[in-house]
C-alpha positions as a LaTeX table, in Angstrom:
\begin{tabular}{lrrr}
\hline
Residue & $x$ (\AA) & $y$ (\AA) & $z$ (\AA) \\
\hline
Asn1 & $-35.62$ & 7.81 & 27.08 \\
Asn2 & $-32.14$ & 8.88 & 28.12 \\
Ile3 & $-31.14$ & 5.76 & 29.99 \\
Gln4 & $-27.55$ & 4.95 & 29.09 \\
Met5 & $-27.26$ & 1.23 & 28.50 \\
Ala6 & $-24.09$ & $-0.34$ & 29.88 \\
Val7 & $-21.43$ & $-1.19$ & 27.33 \\
Lys8 & $-21.44$ & $-4.92$ & 26.67 \\
Ile9 & $-18.72$ & $-7.18$ & 25.25 \\
Lys10 & $-20.03$ & $-10.07$ & 23.17 \\
Pro11 & $-17.44$ & $-12.68$ & 22.05 \\
Tyr12 & $-17.48$ & $-13.18$ & 18.27 \\
Thr13 & $-15.84$ & $-16.59$ & 17.85 \\
Glu14 & $-14.02$ & $-18.90$ & 20.23 \\
Ala15 & $-10.72$ & $-18.16$ & 18.43 \\
Leu16 & $-10.77$ & $-14.36$ & 18.62 \\
Gly17 & $-12.89$ & $-11.24$ & 18.25 \\
Ala18 & $-15.64$ & $-9.53$ & 20.24 \\
Glu19 & $-18.40$ & $-7.06$ & 19.44 \\
Val20 & $-18.65$ & $-3.98$ & 21.63 \\
Leu21 & $-22.33$ & $-3.09$ & 22.06 \\
Asn22 & $-24.10$ & 0.08 & 23.33 \\
Ile23 & $-21.27$ & 2.51 & 22.65 \\
Asn24 & $-21.04$ & 5.67 & 20.57 \\
Leu25 & $-17.46$ & 6.25 & 19.42 \\
Gly26 & $-18.33$ & 9.81 & 18.38 \\
Arg27 & $-18.32$ & 10.79 & 22.07 \\
Lys28 & $-15.31$ & 11.14 & 24.34 \\
Leu29 & $-14.68$ & 7.76 & 25.98 \\
Ser30 & $-15.08$ & 7.59 & 29.76 \\
Asp31 & $-12.04$ & 6.22 & 31.62 \\
Asn32 & $-14.04$ & 3.08 & 32.38 \\
Asn33 & $-14.94$ & 2.48 & 28.76 \\
Leu34 & $-11.38$ & 3.18 & 27.61 \\
Ser35 & $-10.03$ & 0.59 & 30.09 \\
Leu36 & $-12.75$ & $-1.85$ & 29.04 \\
Ile37 & $-11.76$ & $-1.48$ & 25.35 \\
Ile38 & $-8.03$ & $-1.94$ & 26.07 \\
Asp39 & $-8.67$ & $-4.98$ & 28.30 \\
Ser40 & $-11.01$ & $-6.46$ & 25.71 \\
Leu41 & $-8.50$ & $-5.91$ & 22.91 \\
Asn42 & $-5.87$ & $-7.77$ & 24.98 \\
Lys43 & $-8.34$ & $-10.59$ & 25.59 \\
Tyr44 & $-10.02$ & $-10.91$ & 22.16 \\
His45 & $-7.36$ & $-9.28$ & 19.87 \\
Val46 & $-9.91$ & $-7.68$ & 17.50 \\
Leu47 & $-12.98$ & $-5.64$ & 18.41 \\
Phe48 & $-15.99$ & $-4.85$ & 16.24 \\
Phe49 & $-18.33$ & $-1.86$ & 16.56 \\
Arg50 & $-21.54$ & $-1.45$ & 14.54 \\
Asp51 & $-23.47$ & 1.66 & 13.44 \\
Gln52 & $-20.76$ & 4.23 & 14.13 \\
Asp53 & $-21.94$ & 7.14 & 11.98 \\
Ile54 & $-19.15$ & 9.48 & 13.08 \\
Thr55 & $-17.14$ & 12.24 & 11.42 \\
Ser56 & $-13.51$ & 11.88 & 10.30 \\
Lys57 & $-12.45$ & 14.09 & 13.24 \\
Gln58 & $-14.37$ & 11.89 & 15.73 \\
Phe59 & $-12.81$ & 8.79 & 14.15 \\
Ile60 & $-9.32$ & 10.30 & 14.54 \\
Asn61 & $-10.06$ & 11.29 & 18.16 \\
Phe62 & $-11.16$ & 7.73 & 18.92 \\
Gly63 & $-7.87$ & 6.42 & 17.49 \\
Lys64 & $-5.79$ & 8.89 & 19.52 \\
Asn65 & $-6.99$ & 7.22 & 22.74 \\
Phe66 & $-4.64$ & 4.34 & 21.95 \\
Gly67 & $-1.43$ & 6.08 & 20.94 \\
Thr68 & 0.15 & 8.23 & 18.23 \\
Leu69 & $-1.51$ & 7.89 & 14.84 \\
Glu70 & 0.83 & 7.17 & 11.99 \\
Ile71 & 0.98 & 9.39 & 8.94 \\
His72 & 2.04 & 6.97 & 6.22 \\
Pro73 & 5.23 & 7.88 & 4.33 \\
Leu74 & 4.14 & 6.41 & 0.97 \\
Ile75 & 0.34 & 6.15 & 0.76 \\
Pro76 & $-1.77$ & 9.26 & $-0.02$ \\
Thr77 & $-4.10$ & 10.31 & 2.82 \\
Leu78 & $-7.49$ & 12.03 & 3.13 \\
Pro79 & $-7.26$ & 15.80 & 2.42 \\
Gly80 & $-7.43$ & 17.72 & 5.72 \\
Asn81 & $-7.16$ & 14.48 & 7.74 \\
Pro82 & $-3.65$ & 13.13 & 7.12 \\
Glu83 & $-4.12$ & 10.37 & 9.72 \\
Ile84 & $-6.79$ & 8.70 & 7.58 \\
Ile85 & $-5.95$ & 6.54 & 4.59 \\
Glu86 & $-8.88$ & 6.09 & 2.22 \\
Leu87 & $-8.91$ & 2.58 & 0.79 \\
Lys88 & $-11.10$ & 2.80 & $-2.26$ \\
Ser89 & $-11.71$ & $-0.01$ & $-4.72$ \\
Leu90 & $-12.63$ & 0.43 & $-8.37$ \\
Asp91 & $-16.32$ & 0.59 & $-9.32$ \\
Thr92 & $-15.88$ & $-2.97$ & $-10.58$ \\
Gly93 & $-14.16$ & $-4.41$ & $-7.48$ \\
Pro94 & $-10.68$ & $-4.58$ & $-5.91$ \\
Ala95 & $-8.02$ & $-2.16$ & $-7.20$ \\
Pro96 & $-4.64$ & $-3.55$ & $-8.37$ \\
Met97 & $-2.91$ & $-2.48$ & $-5.13$ \\
Ala98 & $-5.37$ & $-4.66$ & $-3.17$ \\
Lys99 & $-3.29$ & $-7.74$ & $-4.03$ \\
Asn100 & $-1.11$ & $-6.97$ & $-0.99$ \\
Ser101 & $-4.06$ & $-7.25$ & 1.37 \\
Glu102 & $-5.57$ & $-10.37$ & $-0.26$ \\
Val103 & $-3.12$ & $-12.47$ & 1.68 \\
Trp104 & $-2.65$ & $-13.13$ & 5.40 \\
His105 & $-0.40$ & $-10.42$ & 6.82 \\
Ser106 & 0.52 & $-8.35$ & 9.84 \\
Asp107 & 0.74 & $-4.68$ & 8.88 \\
Met108 & 4.20 & $-3.25$ & 8.30 \\
Ser109 & 6.07 & $-6.14$ & 9.93 \\
Tyr110 & 8.96 & $-4.97$ & 7.71 \\
Thr111 & 9.54 & $-1.98$ & 10.05 \\
Lys112 & 11.67 & $-1.87$ & 13.20 \\
Ile113 & 8.67 & $-1.10$ & 15.42 \\
Pro114 & 5.54 & $-2.32$ & 13.60 \\
Pro115 & 2.17 & $-0.66$ & 14.35 \\
Tyr116 & 0.33 & $-1.47$ & 17.55 \\
Ala117 & $-3.11$ & $-1.52$ & 15.93 \\
Gly118 & $-5.20$ & $-0.88$ & 12.85 \\
Ile119 & $-8.68$ & 0.69 & 12.90 \\
Leu120 & $-10.90$ & 0.41 & 9.85 \\
Gln121 & $-14.28$ & 2.03 & 9.21 \\
Ala122 & $-16.61$ & 0.99 & 6.39 \\
Lys123 & $-17.90$ & 4.01 & 4.45 \\
Lys124 & $-19.35$ & 2.21 & 1.44 \\
Ile125 & $-19.63$ & $-1.53$ & 1.16 \\
Pro126 & $-20.60$ & $-3.93$ & $-1.62$ \\
Glu127 & $-23.98$ & $-5.65$ & $-1.47$ \\
Ser128 & $-22.16$ & $-8.88$ & $-0.69$ \\
Gly129 & $-18.57$ & $-9.96$ & $-0.18$ \\
Gly130 & $-15.63$ & $-7.80$ & 0.80 \\
Asn131 & $-15.34$ & $-9.34$ & 4.29 \\
Thr132 & $-12.17$ & $-9.15$ & 6.36 \\
Met133 & $-10.72$ & $-12.20$ & 8.10 \\
Phe134 & $-8.56$ & $-12.19$ & 11.22 \\
Leu135 & $-6.43$ & $-14.87$ & 12.84 \\
Asn136 & $-5.06$ & $-15.36$ & 16.34 \\
Ala137 & $-1.31$ & $-16.06$ & 16.09 \\
Ala138 & $-1.06$ & $-16.84$ & 19.84 \\
Leu139 & $-3.69$ & $-19.58$ & 19.60 \\
Ala140 & $-1.75$ & $-20.96$ & 16.61 \\
Tyr141 & 1.44 & $-20.96$ & 18.70 \\
Asp142 & $-0.28$ & $-22.71$ & 21.63 \\
Ser143 & $-1.27$ & $-25.63$ & 19.45 \\
Leu144 & 2.31 & $-26.42$ & 18.31 \\
Ser145 & 4.13 & $-29.36$ & 19.91 \\
Thr146 & 6.63 & $-28.67$ & 22.68 \\
Asn147 & 9.54 & $-29.73$ & 20.46 \\
Met148 & 8.47 & $-27.42$ & 17.65 \\
Lys149 & 8.11 & $-24.51$ & 20.11 \\
Lys150 & 11.65 & $-25.17$ & 21.38 \\
Phe151 & 13.07 & $-25.33$ & 17.84 \\
Leu152 & 11.37 & $-22.08$ & 16.77 \\
Ala153 & 12.17 & $-20.19$ & 19.99 \\
Lys154 & 15.73 & $-19.29$ & 18.97 \\
Leu155 & 15.05 & $-18.42$ & 15.33 \\
Lys156 & 14.88 & $-15.04$ & 13.65 \\
Ala157 & 13.31 & $-14.21$ & 10.30 \\
Val158 & 13.88 & $-11.38$ & 7.85 \\
His159 & 10.91 & $-9.18$ & 6.91 \\
Ser160 & 11.10 & $-6.93$ & 3.87 \\
Ile161 & 8.77 & $-4.55$ & 1.99 \\
Val162 & 10.34 & $-5.48$ & $-1.35$ \\
Lys163 & 9.01 & $-9.01$ & $-1.00$ \\
Thr164 & 5.68 & $-7.57$ & $-2.25$ \\
Ile165 & 7.20 & $-6.84$ & $-5.68$ \\
Thr166 & 6.65 & $-9.75$ & $-8.07$ \\
His167 & 9.28 & $-11.15$ & $-10.43$ \\
Asp168 & 7.30 & $-9.84$ & $-13.42$ \\
Glu169 & 7.33 & $-6.35$ & $-11.96$ \\
Leu170 & 11.09 & $-6.48$ & $-11.46$ \\
Leu171 & 11.59 & $-6.94$ & $-15.20$ \\
Asp172 & 10.13 & $-3.45$ & $-15.65$ \\
Gly173 & 12.79 & $-0.73$ & $-15.21$ \\
Asn174 & 10.53 & 1.61 & $-13.20$ \\
Ala175 & 9.74 & $-1.13$ & $-10.70$ \\
Leu176 & 13.45 & $-1.71$ & $-10.26$ \\
Lys177 & 13.86 & 1.98 & $-9.33$ \\
Arg178 & 10.94 & 1.67 & $-6.92$ \\
Phe179 & 12.47 & $-1.52$ & $-5.49$ \\
Asn180 & 15.74 & 0.31 & $-4.76$ \\
Met181 & 13.94 & 3.32 & $-3.29$ \\
Met182 & 11.81 & 1.11 & $-1.02$ \\
Asn183 & 14.86 & $-0.91$ & 0.00 \\
Glu184 & 16.72 & 2.28 & 0.98 \\
Lys185 & 13.77 & 3.78 & 2.87 \\
Leu186 & 12.83 & 0.53 & 4.55 \\
Pro187 & 15.79 & $-1.86$ & 4.67 \\
Pro188 & 15.05 & $-5.52$ & 5.53 \\
Ile189 & 14.73 & $-6.18$ & 9.26 \\
Glu190 & 15.06 & $-9.22$ & 11.53 \\
His191 & 12.34 & $-10.18$ & 14.00 \\
Pro192 & 12.01 & $-13.27$ & 16.19 \\
Val193 & 9.93 & $-16.08$ & 14.64 \\
Ile194 & 8.19 & $-16.39$ & 18.02 \\
Arg195 & 7.25 & $-13.00$ & 19.44 \\
Thr196 & 6.09 & $-12.21$ & 22.97 \\
His197 & 3.11 & $-9.83$ & 23.22 \\
Pro198 & 4.28 & $-6.74$ & 25.15 \\
Glu199 & 1.12 & $-6.32$ & 27.26 \\
Thr200 & $-0.04$ & $-9.87$ & 27.95 \\
Gly201 & 3.20 & $-11.87$ & 27.65 \\
Lys202 & 1.46 & $-14.33$ & 25.28 \\
Lys203 & 3.81 & $-16.04$ & 22.82 \\
Leu204 & 2.79 & $-16.01$ & 19.17 \\
Ile205 & 3.98 & $-16.98$ & 15.69 \\
Tyr206 & 5.39 & $-13.84$ & 14.06 \\
Val207 & 5.96 & $-14.64$ & 10.40 \\
Asn208 & 3.62 & $-13.77$ & 7.53 \\
Glu209 & 3.36 & $-14.79$ & 3.92 \\
Ile210 & 3.68 & $-11.40$ & 2.35 \\
Phe211 & 6.61 & $-9.76$ & 4.18 \\
Thr212 & 8.72 & $-12.60$ & 5.65 \\
Ser213 & 11.47 & $-13.56$ & 3.21 \\
His214 & 13.52 & $-16.21$ & 5.05 \\
Ile215 & 14.65 & $-17.61$ & 8.38 \\
Val216 & 18.18 & $-16.59$ & 9.40 \\
Gly217 & 20.77 & $-19.38$ & 9.68 \\
Leu218 & 18.85 & $-22.03$ & 7.73 \\
Asn219 & 19.54 & $-22.90$ & 4.11 \\
Ile220 & 16.84 & $-21.82$ & 1.66 \\
Asn221 & 15.16 & $-25.27$ & 1.43 \\
Glu222 & 15.00 & $-25.55$ & 5.23 \\
Ser223 & 13.77 & $-21.99$ & 5.59 \\
Asp224 & 11.07 & $-22.42$ & 2.91 \\
Ala225 & 9.92 & $-25.72$ & 4.42 \\
Ile226 & 9.58 & $-24.26$ & 7.93 \\
Leu227 & 7.85 & $-21.09$ & 6.69 \\
Gln228 & 5.43 & $-23.06$ & 4.50 \\
Phe229 & 4.65 & $-25.33$ & 7.47 \\
Leu230 & 3.99 & $-22.28$ & 9.69 \\
Tyr231 & 1.75 & $-20.58$ & 7.12 \\
Arg232 & $-0.27$ & $-23.75$ & 6.61 \\
His233 & $-0.51$ & $-24.11$ & 10.38 \\
Ile234 & $-1.68$ & $-20.54$ & 11.15 \\
His235 & $-4.15$ & $-20.54$ & 8.26 \\
Asn236 & $-6.25$ & $-23.20$ & 10.03 \\
Pro237 & $-9.88$ & $-21.94$ & 10.21 \\
Asn238 & $-9.95$ & $-22.88$ & 13.92 \\
Phe239 & $-7.71$ & $-19.88$ & 14.62 \\
Gln240 & $-9.79$ & $-17.40$ & 12.58 \\
Cys241 & $-12.88$ & $-15.26$ & 12.40 \\
Arg242 & $-14.54$ & $-13.53$ & 9.46 \\
Phe243 & $-16.08$ & $-10.08$ & 9.87 \\
Ile244 & $-19.04$ & $-9.19$ & 7.66 \\
Trp245 & $-19.03$ & $-5.44$ & 7.18 \\
Glu246 & $-22.03$ & $-3.14$ & 7.29 \\
Lys247 & $-21.93$ & 0.58 & 6.59 \\
Asn248 & $-20.33$ & 2.45 & 9.54 \\
Ser249 & $-18.95$ & $-0.73$ & 11.10 \\
Ile250 & $-15.50$ & $-0.35$ & 12.68 \\
Ala251 & $-12.90$ & $-3.08$ & 13.26 \\
Phe252 & $-10.04$ & $-2.43$ & 15.67 \\
Trp253 & $-7.30$ & $-5.08$ & 15.74 \\
Asp254 & $-4.12$ & $-5.59$ & 17.73 \\
Asn255 & $-1.60$ & $-5.83$ & 14.91 \\
Gln256 & 1.01 & $-7.37$ & 17.24 \\
Ile257 & $-0.88$ & $-10.64$ & 17.71 \\
Thr258 & $-3.27$ & $-10.95$ & 14.74 \\
Gln259 & $-2.99$ & $-11.23$ & 10.99 \\
His260 & $-5.76$ & $-10.22$ & 8.62 \\
Tyr261 & $-6.89$ & $-10.94$ & 5.09 \\
Ala262 & $-9.14$ & $-8.79$ & 2.88 \\
Val263 & $-11.34$ & $-11.16$ & 0.88 \\
Ala264 & $-11.50$ & $-9.90$ & $-2.72$ \\
Asp265 & $-14.85$ & $-11.43$ & $-3.69$ \\
Tyr266 & $-16.82$ & $-8.35$ & $-4.72$ \\
Ser267 & $-17.46$ & $-6.47$ & $-7.94$ \\
Ser268 & $-18.63$ & $-3.01$ & $-6.91$ \\
Leu269 & $-17.30$ & 0.01 & $-5.02$ \\
Arg270 & $-15.90$ & $-0.53$ & $-1.50$ \\
Thr271 & $-14.60$ & 2.47 & 0.45 \\
Met272 & $-12.91$ & 2.15 & 3.84 \\
His273 & $-11.23$ & 4.68 & 6.12 \\
Arg274 & $-8.24$ & 3.49 & 8.02 \\
Leu275 & $-6.13$ & 4.62 & 10.98 \\
Thr276 & $-2.85$ & 3.09 & 12.11 \\
Val277 & $-1.77$ & 3.37 & 15.75 \\
Asp278 & 2.03 & 3.49 & 16.08 \\
Gly279 & 3.76 & 0.73 & 17.96 \\
Thr280 & 5.88 & 1.41 & 21.02 \\
His281 & 7.59 & $-2.01$ & 21.28 \\
Ser282 & 9.92 & $-3.72$ & 18.85 \\
Pro283 & 9.11 & $-7.45$ & 18.52 \\
Tyr284 & 11.96 & $-8.32$ & 20.93 \\
\hline
\end{tabular}
């Protein structure tokens, strides 16, 4: 039985997400399937693939269809496959570094040209828990009032890597050194509060809880109030979906228009392999 079933796109929730069925990502993608995946990513913002028992090399080759793969400056990568970051929990659950992903965020929004996409493959998953949630920041924008859209349209916000360092950590001398090193390597950057998606022209809310420090030109109380309002607004479950991992599942999200959240509700080993596709557009 060698009949090749046609690739099928099955919407995941009304807000965002779709499952791509009848496809083997270990094989070279046909032009048709590559276009279908790119169009679907622009339409649904995150795509899910099940049962992809593929090698690290095949995983990397899949990622290369969509752009240059980033080799992270700070995080250790998989030996022999520098494009892959291995995200491994402790045997008892999330590792301390996981605190930065247990919050809604857009990856590396603190850089001048943030990544285009993230691709994550589940290698070992807990019996239950350890889901990943995604939200659609364009849908969140659409549901703002006209006056609020007008007010936000002209604003810029500062994004900074050092915002991830807690006050307690700053009291420790080594963390202060790390803070200064991170600040030098990745100085704070301004992005518009409302970003336009480079491919689709959709407008979206482009601030996130973990990396956005303040809105330019407002005093701190005003800035905090607006940011807190926006976070509360985008965290509405109507704009979200929740992906339940299985072994060899792959999630592929457009990092320009989504935020994601790694739910830390598990107490055993969870190992994921991750690729990051470089961005080509600054948020302007």
